[in-house]
């Protein structure tokens, strides 16, 4: 058996995308090992879920590590100590530091709940995204999985999937439908990366 790829997560909140990926690994649908979750938020449900599923779960933030450079260094060291191959952002609300970006160049993924480049960038997170989609009168929105660079939501796009906006949708109903697609698409894209169907740049 080839060694399974090791996944490290960064998450700030409820961690439902992380959980979908962990479950896919546990059931054998995804040939990977989730090993580590780091959160800037000590109360994140993602940390609790990670522990429950046997991942090392660490709170790391400016509160624990002081300045941004020390935090970046510590996060990079933690990923490397756990021999993480792919870093999966799953609702992580902070920018990624230059050290982690360079140690994991083209190996950090994010998911965004819209069809990027529409409705992405600074301030476009959570319900703000779905509110903006409805305010713009879009008939279609969706999900994007992309590589992470130093700016929010602007790295190379790996996959997108469309979700239609219904006339009676509000931000909550739309978010719920988009989230179901997120869970499926993130797992599928990871599967394609692991099988070689999607090739990441060197
Ligand atoms: C998701 O909508 C994801 O697209 C965005 O943040 C949200 C995280 O949700 N980046 P969860 O923590 O995975 O439940």
Short mmCIF file of N, CA, C and O in Angstrom, two decimals, residues 33-93:
data_model
loop_
_atom_site.label_atom_id
_atom_site.label_comp_id
_atom_site.label_asym_id
_atom_site.label_seq_id
_atom_site.Cartn_x
_atom_site.Cartn_y
_atom_site.Cartn_z
N UNK A 33 -4.99 10.72 5.17
CA UNK A 33 -5.05 10.70 6.64
C UNK A 33 -5.13 12.12 7.17
O UNK A 33 -4.17 12.88 7.05
N UNK A 34 -6.24 12.48 7.80
CA UNK A 34 -6.30 13.79 8.46
C UNK A 34 -5.52 13.70 9.77
O UNK A 34 -5.81 12.84 10.59
N UNK A 35 -4.53 14.57 9.94
CA UNK A 35 -3.66 14.40 11.11
C UNK A 35 -3.66 15.61 12.05
O UNK A 35 -3.34 15.45 13.23
N UNK A 36 -3.98 16.79 11.53
CA UNK A 36 -3.78 17.99 12.36
C UNK A 36 -4.83 19.04 12.02
O UNK A 36 -5.14 19.23 10.83
N UNK A 37 -5.36 19.71 13.03
CA UNK A 37 -6.16 20.92 12.78
C UNK A 37 -5.62 22.03 13.68
O UNK A 37 -5.38 21.82 14.87
N UNK A 38 -5.42 23.18 13.07
CA UNK A 38 -4.98 24.37 13.79
C UNK A 38 -6.08 25.41 13.66
O UNK A 38 -6.61 25.64 12.57
N UNK A 39 -6.41 26.06 14.77
CA UNK A 39 -7.39 27.14 14.72
C UNK A 39 -6.87 28.36 15.45
O UNK A 39 -6.21 28.25 16.48
N UNK A 40 -7.20 29.52 14.90
CA UNK A 40 -6.90 30.79 15.57
C UNK A 40 -7.90 31.04 16.70
O UNK A 40 -7.70 31.94 17.50
N UNK A 41 -8.97 30.24 16.74
CA UNK A 41 -10.06 30.44 17.70
C UNK A 41 -10.10 29.25 18.66
O UNK A 41 -10.44 28.15 18.25
N UNK A 42 -9.75 29.49 19.93
CA UNK A 42 -9.67 28.35 20.87
C UNK A 42 -11.01 27.67 21.08
O UNK A 42 -11.07 26.51 21.47
N UNK A 43 -12.11 28.39 20.80
CA UNK A 43 -13.44 27.83 21.01
C UNK A 43 -14.04 27.23 19.74
O UNK A 43 -15.23 26.89 19.71
N UNK A 44 -13.25 27.16 18.69
CA UNK A 44 -13.80 26.67 17.41
C UNK A 44 -14.29 25.23 17.56
O UNK A 44 -13.58 24.38 18.10
N UNK A 45 -15.48 25.00 17.04
CA UNK A 45 -16.02 23.63 17.02
C UNK A 45 -15.08 22.72 16.23
O UNK A 45 -14.97 21.53 16.53
N UNK A 46 -14.39 23.29 15.26
CA UNK A 46 -13.46 22.50 14.44
C UNK A 46 -12.39 21.83 15.31
O UNK A 46 -11.99 20.69 15.04
N UNK A 47 -11.93 22.50 16.34
CA UNK A 47 -10.90 21.90 17.21
C UNK A 47 -11.48 20.70 17.95
O UNK A 47 -10.84 19.66 18.07
N UNK A 48 -12.69 20.90 18.46
CA UNK A 48 -13.35 19.82 19.19
C UNK A 48 -13.59 18.61 18.26
O UNK A 48 -13.28 17.47 18.62
N UNK A 49 -14.10 18.90 17.07
CA UNK A 49 -14.35 17.82 16.10
C UNK A 49 -13.05 17.09 15.74
O UNK A 49 -13.01 15.87 15.65
N UNK A 50 -12.00 17.89 15.56
CA UNK A 50 -10.70 17.29 15.23
C UNK A 50 -10.25 16.32 16.31
O UNK A 50 -9.87 15.18 16.03
N UNK A 51 -10.33 16.76 17.56
CA UNK A 51 -9.94 15.88 18.68
C UNK A 51 -10.77 14.63 18.70
O UNK A 51 -10.25 13.52 18.87
N UNK A 52 -12.08 14.80 18.51
CA UNK A 52 -12.97 13.63 18.56
C UNK A 52 -12.61 12.60 17.49
O UNK A 52 -12.86 11.42 17.67
N UNK A 53 -12.05 13.09 16.38
CA UNK A 53 -11.71 12.18 15.29
C UNK A 53 -10.22 11.82 15.27
O UNK A 53 -9.71 11.34 14.26
N UNK A 54 -9.54 12.10 16.36
CA UNK A 54 -8.16 11.62 16.50
C UNK A 54 -7.09 12.50 15.88
O UNK A 54 -5.93 12.10 15.77
N UNK A 55 -7.46 13.73 15.47
CA UNK A 55 -6.45 14.64 14.95
C UNK A 55 -5.82 15.39 16.12
O UNK A 55 -6.47 15.62 17.14
N UNK A 56 -4.57 15.78 15.94
CA UNK A 56 -3.99 16.73 16.89
C UNK A 56 -4.69 18.07 16.65
O UNK A 56 -4.84 18.49 15.51
N UNK A 57 -5.18 18.70 17.72
CA UNK A 57 -5.96 19.95 17.57
C UNK A 57 -5.28 21.05 18.36
O UNK A 57 -5.15 20.96 19.57
N UNK A 58 -4.81 22.07 17.64
CA UNK A 58 -4.01 23.12 18.28
C UNK A 58 -4.63 24.49 18.08
O UNK A 58 -5.04 24.84 16.97
N UNK A 59 -4.69 25.26 19.17
CA UNK A 59 -5.02 26.67 19.05
C UNK A 59 -3.72 27.44 18.85
O UNK A 59 -2.82 27.36 19.68
N UNK A 60 -3.63 28.16 17.74
CA UNK A 60 -2.45 29.00 17.48
C UNK A 60 -2.94 30.34 16.96
O UNK A 60 -3.66 30.40 15.96
N UNK A 61 -2.54 31.39 17.64
CA UNK A 61 -2.98 32.73 17.23
C UNK A 61 -1.97 33.74 17.73
O UNK A 61 -0.98 33.38 18.38
N UNK A 62 -2.25 35.02 17.44
CA UNK A 62 -1.38 36.07 17.97
C UNK A 62 -1.38 36.03 19.49
O UNK A 62 -0.43 36.45 20.13
N UNK A 63 -2.47 35.52 20.07
CA UNK A 63 -2.54 35.41 21.54
C UNK A 63 -1.54 34.38 22.06
O UNK A 63 -0.95 34.55 23.12
N UNK A 64 -1.36 33.29 21.32
CA UNK A 64 -0.44 32.25 21.81
C UNK A 64 0.99 32.50 21.34
O UNK A 64 1.93 32.02 21.96
N UNK A 65 1.15 33.20 20.21
CA UNK A 65 2.50 33.33 19.63
C UNK A 65 2.97 34.76 19.40
O UNK A 65 4.02 34.96 18.79
N UNK A 66 2.22 35.75 19.86
CA UNK A 66 2.72 37.14 19.78
C UNK A 66 2.66 37.69 18.38
O UNK A 66 1.59 37.85 17.82
N UNK A 67 3.83 37.91 17.78
CA UNK A 67 3.83 38.60 16.49
C UNK A 67 3.53 37.64 15.33
O UNK A 67 3.62 36.42 15.46
N UNK A 68 3.18 38.24 14.21
CA UNK A 68 2.74 37.46 13.05
C UNK A 68 3.83 36.51 12.55
O UNK A 68 3.54 35.38 12.16
N UNK A 69 5.08 36.95 12.58
CA UNK A 69 6.17 36.11 12.06
C UNK A 69 6.36 34.87 12.94
O UNK A 69 6.58 33.76 12.43
N UNK A 70 6.28 35.03 14.27
CA UNK A 70 6.43 33.87 15.16
C UNK A 70 5.29 32.89 14.97
O UNK A 70 5.48 31.67 14.99
N UNK A 71 4.09 33.44 14.78
CA UNK A 71 2.93 32.59 14.57
C UNK A 71 3.07 31.80 13.26
O UNK A 71 2.86 30.58 13.23
N UNK A 72 3.47 32.49 12.21
CA UNK A 72 3.68 31.86 10.91
C UNK A 72 4.71 30.74 11.03
O UNK A 72 4.51 29.62 10.54
N UNK A 73 5.78 31.03 11.74
CA UNK A 73 6.86 30.05 11.92
C UNK A 73 6.34 28.82 12.68
O UNK A 73 6.60 27.68 12.29
N UNK A 74 5.57 29.07 13.75
CA UNK A 74 5.06 27.97 14.57
C UNK A 74 4.05 27.12 13.81
O UNK A 74 4.04 25.88 13.92
N UNK A 75 3.20 27.78 13.01
CA UNK A 75 2.21 27.02 12.23
C UNK A 75 2.91 26.16 11.19
O UNK A 75 2.55 25.00 10.97
N UNK A 76 3.93 26.73 10.55
CA UNK A 76 4.68 25.97 9.54
C UNK A 76 5.37 24.78 10.21
O UNK A 76 5.32 23.65 9.70
N UNK A 77 5.98 25.03 11.36
CA UNK A 77 6.69 23.95 12.07
C UNK A 77 5.72 22.84 12.47
O UNK A 77 6.04 21.65 12.37
N UNK A 78 4.52 23.22 12.91
CA UNK A 78 3.54 22.21 13.32
C UNK A 78 3.11 21.36 12.12
O UNK A 78 3.03 20.13 12.21
N UNK A 79 2.86 22.00 10.99
CA UNK A 79 2.48 21.24 9.79
C UNK A 79 3.61 20.29 9.40
O UNK A 79 3.38 19.11 9.07
N UNK A 80 4.83 20.79 9.45
CA UNK A 80 5.96 19.94 9.05
C UNK A 80 6.21 18.82 10.04
O UNK A 80 6.50 17.69 9.67
N UNK A 81 6.05 19.13 11.35
CA UNK A 81 6.27 18.09 12.37
C UNK A 81 5.27 16.95 12.21
O UNK A 81 5.58 15.79 12.52
N UNK A 82 4.09 17.28 11.71
CA UNK A 82 3.08 16.24 11.48
C UNK A 82 3.16 15.67 10.06
O UNK A 82 2.27 14.94 9.64
N UNK A 83 4.21 16.05 9.35
CA UNK A 83 4.45 15.56 7.98
C UNK A 83 3.24 15.74 7.08
O UNK A 83 2.86 14.83 6.31
N UNK A 84 2.63 16.90 7.23
CA UNK A 84 1.46 17.23 6.41
C UNK A 84 1.89 17.42 4.95
O UNK A 84 2.90 18.06 4.68
N UNK A 85 1.13 16.81 4.04
CA UNK A 85 1.39 16.97 2.60
C UNK A 85 0.54 18.09 2.00
O UNK A 85 0.99 18.81 1.12
N UNK A 86 -0.73 18.17 2.43
CA UNK A 86 -1.65 19.17 1.88
C UNK A 86 -2.29 19.93 3.03
O UNK A 86 -2.76 19.31 4.00
N UNK A 87 -2.32 21.25 2.91
CA UNK A 87 -2.96 22.10 3.93
C UNK A 87 -4.34 22.49 3.40
O UNK A 87 -4.46 23.05 2.31
N UNK A 88 -5.37 22.17 4.18
CA UNK A 88 -6.75 22.39 3.74
C UNK A 88 -7.36 23.51 4.57
O UNK A 88 -7.54 23.35 5.79
N UNK A 89 -7.66 24.63 3.93
CA UNK A 89 -8.36 25.70 4.63
C UNK A 89 -9.85 25.38 4.63
O UNK A 89 -10.43 25.11 3.57
N UNK A 90 -10.44 25.40 5.81
CA UNK A 90 -11.85 25.04 5.93
C UNK A 90 -12.51 26.06 6.85
O UNK A 90 -12.62 25.86 8.06
N UNK A 91 -12.86 27.21 6.26
CA UNK A 91 -13.45 28.27 7.07
C UNK A 91 -12.40 28.95 7.93
O UNK A 91 -12.67 29.30 9.07
N UNK A 92 -11.21 29.16 7.38
CA UNK A 92 -10.14 29.83 8.13
C UNK A 92 -10.18 31.32 7.80
O UNK A 92 -10.14 31.69 6.62
N UNK A 93 -10.27 32.14 8.82
CA UNK A 93 -10.57 33.56 8.62
C UNK A 93 -9.33 34.45 8.56
O UNK A 93 -9.47 35.67 8.51
#
